[in-house]
Coordinates of N, CA and C in Angstrom, one line a residue:
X17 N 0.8 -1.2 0.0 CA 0.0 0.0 0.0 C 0.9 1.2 0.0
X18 N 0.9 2.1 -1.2 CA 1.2 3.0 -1.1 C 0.8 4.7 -0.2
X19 N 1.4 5.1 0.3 CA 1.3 6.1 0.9 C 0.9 7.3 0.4
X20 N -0.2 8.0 -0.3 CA -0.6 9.0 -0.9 C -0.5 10.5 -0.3
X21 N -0.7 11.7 -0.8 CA -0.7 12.9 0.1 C -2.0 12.8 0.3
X22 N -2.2 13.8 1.5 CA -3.9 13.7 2.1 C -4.8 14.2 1.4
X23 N -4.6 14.9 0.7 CA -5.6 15.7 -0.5 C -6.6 14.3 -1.3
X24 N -5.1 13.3 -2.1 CA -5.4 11.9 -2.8 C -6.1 11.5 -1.9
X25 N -5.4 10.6 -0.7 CA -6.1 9.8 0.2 C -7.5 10.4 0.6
X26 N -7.8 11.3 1.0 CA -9.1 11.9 1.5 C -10.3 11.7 0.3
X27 N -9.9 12.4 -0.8 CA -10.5 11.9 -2.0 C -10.6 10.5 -2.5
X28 N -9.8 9.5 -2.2 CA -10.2 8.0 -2.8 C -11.0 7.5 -1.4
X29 N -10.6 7.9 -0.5 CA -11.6 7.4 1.0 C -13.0 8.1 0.8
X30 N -13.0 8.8 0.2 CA -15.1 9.4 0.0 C -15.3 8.7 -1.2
X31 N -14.0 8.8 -2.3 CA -14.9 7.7 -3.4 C -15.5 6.5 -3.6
X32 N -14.4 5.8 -2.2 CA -15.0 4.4 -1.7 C -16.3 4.7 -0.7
X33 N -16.3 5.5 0.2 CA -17.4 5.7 0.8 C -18.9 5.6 0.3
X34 N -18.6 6.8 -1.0 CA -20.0 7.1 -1.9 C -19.9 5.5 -2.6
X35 N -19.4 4.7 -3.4 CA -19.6 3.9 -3.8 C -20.1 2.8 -2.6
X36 N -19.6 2.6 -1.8 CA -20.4 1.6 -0.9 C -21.8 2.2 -0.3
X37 N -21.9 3.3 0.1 CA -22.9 3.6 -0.2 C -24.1 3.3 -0.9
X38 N -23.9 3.8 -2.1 CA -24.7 3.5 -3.4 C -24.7 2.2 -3.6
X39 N -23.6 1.2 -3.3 CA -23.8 -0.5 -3.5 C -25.0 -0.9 -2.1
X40 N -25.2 -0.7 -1.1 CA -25.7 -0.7 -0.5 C -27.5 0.1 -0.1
X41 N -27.5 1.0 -0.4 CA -28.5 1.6 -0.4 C -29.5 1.3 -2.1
X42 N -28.8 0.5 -2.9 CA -29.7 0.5 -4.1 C -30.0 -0.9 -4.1
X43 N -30.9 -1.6 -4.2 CA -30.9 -3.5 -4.6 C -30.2 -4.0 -3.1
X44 N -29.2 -3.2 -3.0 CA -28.4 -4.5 -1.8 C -29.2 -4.2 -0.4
X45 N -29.9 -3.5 -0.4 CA -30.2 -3.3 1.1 C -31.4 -4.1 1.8
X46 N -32.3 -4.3 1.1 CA -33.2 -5.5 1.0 C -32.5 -7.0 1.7
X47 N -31.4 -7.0 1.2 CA -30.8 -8.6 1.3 C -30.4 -8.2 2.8
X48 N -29.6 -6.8 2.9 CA -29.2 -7.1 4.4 C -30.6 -7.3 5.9
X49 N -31.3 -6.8 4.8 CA -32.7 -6.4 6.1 C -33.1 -8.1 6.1
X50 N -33.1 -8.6 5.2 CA -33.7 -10.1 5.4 C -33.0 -10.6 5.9
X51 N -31.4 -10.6 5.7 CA -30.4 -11.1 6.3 C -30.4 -10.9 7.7
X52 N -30.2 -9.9 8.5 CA -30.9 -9.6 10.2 C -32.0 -10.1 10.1
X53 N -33.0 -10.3 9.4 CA -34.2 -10.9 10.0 C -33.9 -12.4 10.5
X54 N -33.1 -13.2 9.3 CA -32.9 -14.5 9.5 C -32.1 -14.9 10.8
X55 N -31.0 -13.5 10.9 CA -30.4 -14.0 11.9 C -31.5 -14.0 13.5
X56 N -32.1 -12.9 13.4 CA -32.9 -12.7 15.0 C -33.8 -13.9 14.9
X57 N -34.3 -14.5 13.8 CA -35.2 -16.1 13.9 C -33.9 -16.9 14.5
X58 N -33.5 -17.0 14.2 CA -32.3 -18.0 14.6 C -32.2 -17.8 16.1

């Protein structure tokens, strides 16, 4: 892992943020709500 200046790093850490974000809040979030559900049956 390279060591970036904070300007870079600060900017690729919100680009990963908004993208997990967006993977999560569109289609995927459904699976996670079922997913807790299954687990608290359990």
């Amino acid at each position: 892992y390279v060591s970036r200046c904070p300007e870079e790093e600060k900017f690729i850490k919100r680009k990963q943020k908004k993208k997990y974000q967006e993977e999560h809040t569109f289609g995927q979030q459904p699976l996670y709500e079922i997913r807790d559900l299954e687990k608290k049956r359990h």
